[in-house]
Amino acid sequence: MAMEIDTATVAVAARPSQVRVQLKSRSSDIQLPQETGPILVSTELRRYQLSTLVNRLLETEAPIPLEFLINGQFLRTSLDDFLTQNGVSAETTLQVEYIKALIPPQHVTSYQQDDWVSSVDVLSPSSVHASWTSSKDAGSIQNRILSGSYDGILRVWNMSDEVIATGQGHSASVKSAKFITPTQVVSSGVDRTLRLWKFADATTGQGTLTPTLELFGHKASVDNLAVHAPTSRILSASADCRIGLWSTKKADAPAAPESLLPNANKRRKLSGPNTSTAQRGALSFLEGHQQAVGDVCFDARDPSVAYSASHDHAVKTWDLTTSKCVDTRTTAQSLLAICHLPAHTLLATGGALRYISLVDPRAAATTVSAMTLRGHTNTVTALARDPDSEHQFVSASNDGTCRIWDIRSARTEAGAEKVGDSVFIIDRFKPAAGSSQTKALQGDEDRIFSVCWDREVGIVSGGRDKEIQIHKGASS
């Protein structure tokens, strides 16, 4: 017997379902009018169609690429698939946040050095260093890249792959180098010292790096630095398990300990200091870590507070006015990198177990890790904030990649653990032999030791391949 088919029922079943969405943005330049209410849309819509819809509502002259967040997750499927995968009813009004899409960073250029690149920093008119100078000088700031190398030399580069200034003074590998202001640089290294330099730029030709102060006090390699020019303070992370607190001003710093000066021990085959360069000691040392301190940073909103990450798995909070530890959080891995995310009151920490933990340092926090970010396949070596987003940062790793993360993109796994994946992966590139094309590096040479993110220059990284590489997206 033939089955009778209700064509009306089939037509209804074939019609795509719909869901109400409330579109909103935190960016004032792309916000919809307040009176815009929920909109009924097809559940077949994906990111591109939603982006087109919002651009029409905004009546933009040129399309603005947008991303969409629902319940903290980036929309990577159709709305229907999202509802199904997350067990959300189509009867619900979805709260959908839209943001300007980050354009995938592309390789711009590479600068070749003679030895491994241990550290990179960027000076530009929009960098934090520019804000730490007088307004009359800010207009003359040019884009510059500072690099520290295993050959013990500091280099300042222009944007044409030219070294415009060098600094030689360290007797061993430089491990960290940073601009303090547009005219002042600090470096540290395996020789256990910090050195301050006066940087004189030049619109054409060569600039100069002139040593002005040598700082002694650490008893092992000084591997990372943090600076805060308004308070004239420097923090140093050392393999001697201590953090040094230093002044950038010679008049404010105490005398250097004579037992640590190079000439105090003839068996230490170190080159003697330049007699014209002043030598000073630390204001204080912050003690409490049981193993090497991997990294240190100032609180982005309160420079009297600092955070440190150590090989002993601990994240410590320090009161710099008393030089005392006020809080300790113990993680599950040996830590090499730390970065403060002030808008979320979180610390991004990375280390030997290849993942990044977002640690809540507040006393009221009930868990150590607020979120875990996975994706790297080797040690996480460095972290840097996105200058244009309070939600994003970049990481560098010995796996030869830098990864961009957005902490709004999260999912909950078994045990209620919040986890996230990288938004973009930046592979290490190197020209193929006999070709103008580029290819991803393979093997141990692709280790990345340092990364910096600047609004104008882009994402700058340096590593074992002896290169400084610059990647930039259209919105960087």
Short mmCIF file of N, CA and C in Angstrom, two decimals, residues 8 38 100 114 162 238 266 297 349 429 459:
data_model
loop_
_atom_site.label_atom_id
_atom_site.label_comp_id
_atom_site.label_asym_id
_atom_site.label_seq_id
_atom_site.Cartn_x
_atom_site.Cartn_y
_atom_site.Cartn_z
N ALA A 8 2.55 19.58 2.83
CA ALA A 8 2.64 20.79 3.67
C ALA A 8 3.61 20.57 4.83
N PRO A 38 16.27 42.44 19.76
CA PRO A 38 16.60 41.12 19.22
C PRO A 38 16.15 40.99 17.76
N LYS A 100 35.84 43.40 16.22
CA LYS A 100 36.60 43.47 14.98
C LYS A 100 37.51 42.26 14.87
N ASP A 114 74.32 37.50 13.98
CA ASP A 114 75.46 36.58 13.97
C ASP A 114 75.33 35.45 14.98
N GLU A 162 68.68 47.54 9.05
CA GLU A 162 69.99 48.13 9.28
C GLU A 162 70.23 48.31 10.77
N SER A 238 66.45 36.30 38.22
CA SER A 238 67.77 35.68 38.14
C SER A 238 67.74 34.20 38.49
N LYS A 266 90.33 37.67 40.45
CA LYS A 266 91.11 37.58 39.23
C LYS A 266 90.84 36.28 38.47
N CYS A 297 57.31 40.75 36.36
CA CYS A 297 56.62 41.88 35.74
C CYS A 297 56.03 42.79 36.81
N THR A 349 50.76 32.71 32.63
CA THR A 349 52.04 32.10 32.96
C THR A 349 52.28 30.91 32.04
N PHE A 429 59.48 31.13 9.95
CA PHE A 429 59.79 30.98 8.53
C PHE A 429 61.23 31.35 8.23
N ILE A 459 54.21 41.98 15.49
CA ILE A 459 54.71 40.97 16.42
C ILE A 459 56.15 40.66 16.04
#
